[in-house]
Amino acid sequence: MRPLIAGNWKMHGTLREAVTLAEAVRAGAGGISAELLVCPPAPYVHPVAVAMLGQPVAVGGQDCHLAVKGAHTGDVAAPMLRDCGATYVILGHSERRADHGETDAVVKAKAVTAMAHGLTPIICVGETLAQREAGQAEAIVRAQVAGSLPDGFAAAGGVVAYEPVWAIGTGKTPSEADIAAIHATLREAVGGTTRLLYGGSVKPGNAVAILALPHVDGALVGGASLVAEDFLAIARAAG
Ligand SMILES: O=C[C@H](O)COP(=O)(O)O
């Protein structure tokens, strides 16, 4: 299946920097066979989508509310993201699970809303360091998948991202064997058509090896996605 290389810009940058980064990604996207996606902070989704108009680089949100509208101060609704040009949304990132107490049930409800409003969900799962050291990584990921993915997820083209919490922004990654083992577990759990991304300290230097692993269908890139050339190098590594 066609790899997906997604950049999660998290809560970084100014508007000017976001548009400049988008323009640099757009300029370098020619000839890359992987699907490209950038997920800017919510206020920058529309200007980045405008910068990508007519180009083969998709734009996504980093979260959406489970309701479509209402009294939810500070939140962003799925139809708003779609209206601003997004076609994907990251859901259940470990930073949201930790910062906002998002449970699997909440993530699942958000995914239902996202899918109903034209957004393809990218649902994140992954174990903490303590869970890995306790030998629980596969069980945790299996439980998160069971609890977070709604009916119809695969048919809607939903994506799962395996992001070990301890590998995010740390420069540490699981061994290739450990990534392959979790992805084999995920493949068994979600079936053959769902793209499985790896995320957690993906850089140009490790991307070729990680993206060549079985059942790794792309990457969810944080820090390295803030540098256009690094993000594009990772995308080229997807083949
Ligand atoms: O969503 C992206 C991940 O949290 C990975 O972040 P990172 O590449 O900075 O480790």
CSV table of C-alpha atoms and ligand atoms in Angstrom, one decimal:
chain,number,residue,atom,x,y,z
A,1,MET,CA,0.0,0.0,0.0
A,2,ARG,CA,1.1,3.6,-0.5
A,3,PRO,CA,3.1,4.8,2.4
A,4,LEU,CA,2.0,7.8,4.4
A,5,ILE,CA,4.5,10.3,5.8
A,6,ALA,CA,2.8,12.6,8.2
A,7,GLY,CA,4.3,15.6,10.0
A,8,ASN,CA,2.9,16.6,13.4
A,9,TRP,CA,4.0,20.1,14.0
A,10,LYS,CA,2.5,20.1,17.5
A,11,MET,CA,2.4,23.5,19.2
A,12,HIS,CA,5.3,25.1,17.4
A,13,GLY,CA,6.0,28.1,15.2
A,14,THR,CA,4.5,31.4,14.1
A,15,LEU,CA,2.0,31.8,11.3
A,16,ARG,CA,4.8,33.0,9.0
A,17,GLU,CA,7.0,30.0,9.9
A,18,ALA,CA,4.1,27.6,9.3
A,19,VAL,CA,3.4,29.0,5.8
A,20,THR,CA,7.2,29.1,5.0
A,21,LEU,CA,7.5,25.5,6.1
A,22,ALA,CA,4.4,24.5,4.1
A,23,GLU,CA,5.8,26.2,1.0
A,24,ALA,CA,9.1,24.4,1.4
A,25,VAL,CA,7.4,21.0,1.8
A,26,ARG,CA,5.3,21.8,-1.2
A,27,ALA,CA,8.3,22.8,-3.3
A,28,GLY,CA,10.1,19.5,-2.5
A,29,ALA,CA,7.1,17.2,-2.9
A,30,GLY,CA,7.6,16.6,-6.6
A,31,GLY,CA,8.8,13.1,-7.3
A,32,ILE,CA,8.0,11.7,-3.9
A,33,SER,CA,5.9,8.6,-4.2
A,34,ALA,CA,4.7,8.5,-0.6
A,35,GLU,CA,1.6,10.4,0.4
A,36,LEU,CA,2.5,13.5,2.3
A,37,LEU,CA,0.6,15.1,5.2
A,38,VAL,CA,1.3,18.0,7.4
A,39,CYS,CA,-0.6,18.7,10.6
A,40,PRO,CA,-0.2,22.3,11.8
A,41,PRO,CA,-1.5,23.8,15.0
A,42,ALA,CA,-5.2,24.6,14.6
A,43,PRO,CA,-4.9,28.3,13.9
A,44,TYR,CA,-2.6,27.5,11.0
A,45,VAL,CA,-4.6,24.8,9.3
A,46,HIS,CA,-6.4,27.1,6.9
A,47,PRO,CA,-3.4,29.2,5.8
A,48,VAL,CA,-1.3,26.0,5.4
A,49,ALA,CA,-4.1,24.4,3.4
A,50,VAL,CA,-4.2,27.5,1.2
A,51,ALA,CA,-0.5,27.2,0.7
A,52,MET,CA,-0.9,23.6,-0.4
A,53,LEU,CA,-3.9,24.2,-2.8
A,54,GLY,CA,-3.5,22.2,-5.9
A,55,GLN,CA,-0.5,20.3,-4.6
A,56,PRO,CA,-0.3,16.7,-3.5
A,57,VAL,CA,0.3,17.4,0.2
A,58,ALA,CA,-2.6,16.8,2.5
A,59,VAL,CA,-3.3,18.9,5.6
A,60,GLY,CA,-4.6,17.6,8.9
A,61,GLY,CA,-5.6,18.6,12.4
A,62,GLN,CA,-4.0,17.5,15.6
A,63,ASP,CA,-7.2,16.8,17.4
A,64,CYS,CA,-11.0,17.4,17.2
A,65,HIS,CA,-13.8,17.4,19.7
A,66,LEU,CA,-16.2,14.5,19.8
A,67,ALA,CA,-19.2,17.0,19.4
A,68,VAL,CA,-19.7,18.7,16.1
A,69,LYS,CA,-20.5,22.1,17.7
A,70,GLY,CA,-21.5,23.6,21.0
A,71,ALA,CA,-20.3,25.1,24.2
A,72,HIS,CA,-16.8,23.7,24.3
A,73,THR,CA,-14.5,26.7,24.8
A,74,GLY,CA,-11.1,26.3,23.2
A,75,ASP,CA,-12.0,23.1,21.3
A,76,VAL,CA,-12.0,22.6,17.5
A,77,ALA,CA,-14.8,20.7,15.7
A,78,ALA,CA,-14.2,18.2,13.0
A,79,PRO,CA,-16.4,20.1,10.5
A,80,MET,CA,-14.4,23.2,11.2
A,81,LEU,CA,-11.2,21.4,10.3
A,82,ARG,CA,-12.8,20.0,7.2
A,83,ASP,CA,-14.0,23.5,6.3
A,84,CYS,CA,-10.5,24.9,6.7
A,85,GLY,CA,-9.1,22.3,4.2
A,86,ALA,CA,-8.1,19.4,6.5
A,87,THR,CA,-8.7,15.9,5.3
A,88,TYR,CA,-7.0,14.0,8.2
A,89,VAL,CA,-7.0,14.4,11.9
A,90,ILE,CA,-4.6,12.9,14.5
A,91,LEU,CA,-6.5,11.5,17.5
A,92,GLY,CA,-5.4,10.0,20.8
A,93,HIS,CA,-1.9,11.2,20.6
A,94,SER,CA,-0.1,10.3,23.9
A,95,GLU,CA,0.3,14.0,24.6
A,96,ARG,CA,-3.4,14.5,24.5
A,97,ARG,CA,-4.0,11.3,26.4
A,98,ALA,CA,-1.6,12.7,29.1
A,99,ASP,CA,-2.4,16.4,29.0
A,100,HIS,CA,-6.2,16.1,28.6
A,101,GLY,CA,-6.9,12.7,30.1
A,102,GLU,CA,-8.3,11.3,26.9
A,103,THR,CA,-9.5,7.8,27.2
A,104,ASP,CA,-9.8,5.1,24.6
A,105,ALA,CA,-13.6,5.7,24.7
A,106,VAL,CA,-13.1,9.5,24.0
A,107,VAL,CA,-10.7,8.8,21.2
A,108,LYS,CA,-13.2,6.3,19.6
A,109,ALA,CA,-16.0,8.9,19.9
A,110,LYS,CA,-13.8,11.5,18.2
A,111,ALA,CA,-13.0,9.1,15.4
A,112,VAL,CA,-16.7,8.5,14.8
A,113,THR,CA,-17.3,12.2,14.5
A,114,ALA,CA,-14.2,12.8,12.3
A,115,MET,CA,-15.2,10.0,9.9
A,116,ALA,CA,-18.7,11.4,9.7
A,117,HIS,CA,-17.4,14.8,8.7
A,118,GLY,CA,-14.9,13.8,6.0
A,119,LEU,CA,-11.7,13.5,8.1
A,120,THR,CA,-9.6,10.4,8.0
A,121,PRO,CA,-8.5,9.6,11.6
A,122,ILE,CA,-5.0,8.7,12.5
A,123,ILE,CA,-5.3,7.0,15.9
A,124,CYS,CA,-2.2,6.9,18.1
A,125,VAL,CA,-1.4,4.1,20.4
A,126,GLY,CA,1.8,3.2,22.4
A,127,GLU,CA,3.2,2.1,25.7
A,128,THR,CA,5.0,4.1,28.4
A,129,LEU,CA,8.6,3.1,29.4
A,130,ALA,CA,7.3,1.5,32.6
A,131,GLN,CA,4.8,-0.6,30.6
A,132,ARG,CA,7.5,-1.7,28.2
A,133,GLU,CA,9.9,-2.6,31.0
A,134,ALA,CA,7.1,-4.6,32.6
A,135,GLY,CA,6.7,-6.6,29.3
A,136,GLN,CA,3.2,-5.1,28.7
A,137,ALA,CA,3.8,-3.2,25.4
A,138,GLU,CA,1.9,-5.6,23.2
A,139,ALA,CA,-1.0,-6.0,25.6
A,140,ILE,CA,-1.3,-2.2,26.0
A,141,VAL,CA,-1.3,-1.5,22.3
A,142,ARG,CA,-3.8,-4.3,21.7
A,143,ALA,CA,-6.1,-2.9,24.3
A,144,GLN,CA,-5.8,0.7,23.0
A,145,VAL,CA,-6.6,-0.5,19.5
A,146,ALA,CA,-9.6,-2.5,20.8
A,147,GLY,CA,-10.9,0.5,22.7
A,148,SER,CA,-10.1,3.4,20.3
A,149,LEU,CA,-11.0,2.2,16.8
A,150,PRO,CA,-14.7,2.5,15.9
A,151,ASP,CA,-16.7,0.2,13.6
A,152,GLY,CA,-16.0,1.2,10.0
A,153,PHE,CA,-12.5,2.4,10.7
A,154,ALA,CA,-10.8,0.3,8.2
A,155,ALA,CA,-13.4,0.9,5.5
A,156,ALA,CA,-13.0,4.7,6.0
A,157,GLY,CA,-9.3,4.4,5.4
A,158,GLY,CA,-8.4,5.0,9.1
A,159,VAL,CA,-4.7,4.9,10.0
A,160,VAL,CA,-3.1,3.7,13.2
A,161,ALA,CA,0.2,5.2,14.5
A,162,TYR,CA,2.3,3.2,16.9
A,163,GLU,CA,4.1,5.7,19.0
A,164,PRO,CA,5.9,4.4,22.1
A,165,VAL,CA,5.6,7.3,24.6
A,166,TRP,CA,9.2,7.0,25.7
A,167,ALA,CA,10.5,7.4,22.1
A,168,ILE,CA,8.7,10.7,21.4
A,169,GLY,CA,11.1,13.6,21.3
A,170,THR,CA,13.8,11.6,23.1
A,171,GLY,CA,16.0,10.5,20.3
A,172,LYS,CA,15.4,6.9,21.5
A,173,THR,CA,13.7,4.3,19.3
A,174,PRO,CA,12.7,0.7,20.0
A,175,SER,CA,14.9,-1.9,18.3
A,176,GLU,CA,13.9,-2.8,14.8
A,177,ALA,CA,12.8,-6.2,16.1
A,178,ASP,CA,10.6,-4.5,18.7
A,179,ILE,CA,9.0,-2.2,16.2
A,180,ALA,CA,8.4,-5.2,13.9
A,181,ALA,CA,6.8,-7.2,16.7
A,182,ILE,CA,4.3,-4.4,17.6
A,183,HIS,CA,3.5,-3.8,14.0
A,184,ALA,CA,2.8,-7.5,13.5
A,185,THR,CA,0.5,-7.4,16.5
A,186,LEU,CA,-1.2,-4.4,15.0
A,187,ARG,CA,-1.6,-6.0,11.6
A,188,GLU,CA,-3.2,-9.0,13.2
A,189,ALA,CA,-5.6,-6.7,15.2
A,190,VAL,CA,-6.6,-4.3,12.4
A,191,GLY,CA,-6.5,-6.4,9.3
A,192,GLY,CA,-4.6,-6.0,6.0
A,193,THR,CA,-5.9,-2.7,4.6
A,194,THR,CA,-5.2,-0.3,7.5
A,195,ARG,CA,-2.0,1.7,7.2
A,196,LEU,CA,0.3,1.4,10.2
A,197,LEU,CA,2.6,4.2,10.9
A,198,TYR,CA,5.6,4.2,13.3
A,199,GLY,CA,6.3,7.4,15.3
A,200,GLY,CA,8.9,8.4,17.8
A,201,SER,CA,12.2,10.0,17.0
A,202,VAL,CA,12.0,9.3,13.3
A,203,LYS,CA,14.9,11.1,11.6
A,204,PRO,CA,16.5,11.0,8.1
A,205,GLY,CA,19.2,8.8,9.6
A,206,ASN,CA,16.9,6.0,10.8
A,207,ALA,CA,14.0,6.3,8.4
A,208,VAL,CA,15.3,3.9,5.8
A,209,ALA,CA,15.6,1.1,8.3
A,210,ILE,CA,12.4,1.7,10.1
A,211,LEU,CA,10.3,2.2,6.9
A,212,ALA,CA,11.7,-1.1,5.5
A,213,LEU,CA,10.3,-3.1,8.4
A,214,PRO,CA,7.3,-5.4,7.7
A,215,HIS,CA,3.9,-3.8,8.3
A,216,VAL,CA,5.4,-0.3,8.7
A,217,ASP,CA,3.4,1.7,6.1
A,218,GLY,CA,4.8,5.1,6.9
A,219,ALA,CA,5.8,7.4,9.7
A,220,LEU,CA,4.3,10.0,12.0
A,221,VAL,CA,7.1,12.5,12.4
A,222,GLY,CA,7.3,15.2,15.1
A,223,GLY,CA,10.5,17.2,15.6
A,224,ALA,CA,12.0,16.3,12.2
A,225,SER,CA,8.8,17.5,10.4
A,226,LEU,CA,9.6,21.1,11.4
A,227,VAL,CA,12.6,21.1,9.1
A,228,ALA,CA,11.4,20.7,5.5
A,229,GLU,CA,14.5,19.0,4.2
A,230,ASP,CA,14.5,16.4,7.0
A,231,PHE,CA,10.8,15.7,6.5
A,232,LEU,CA,11.3,15.3,2.8
A,233,ALA,CA,14.3,13.1,3.3
A,234,ILE,CA,12.2,10.8,5.5
A,235,ALA,CA,9.5,10.8,2.8
A,236,ARG,CA,12.1,9.8,0.2
A,237,ALA,CA,13.2,7.0,2.4
A,238,ALA,CA,9.7,5.5,2.1
A,239,GLY,CA,10.6,4.6,-1.4
B,1,LIG,O1,3.4,12.8,16.5
B,1,LIG,C1,4.6,12.6,16.4
B,1,LIG,C2,5.3,12.0,17.5
B,1,LIG,O2,4.9,12.3,18.8
B,1,LIG,C3,6.8,11.8,17.3
B,1,LIG,O3,7.5,13.0,17.7
B,1,LIG,P1,9.1,13.0,17.5
B,1,LIG,O4,9.3,12.7,16.1
B,1,LIG,O5,9.5,14.5,17.8
B,1,LIG,O6,9.7,12.0,18.4
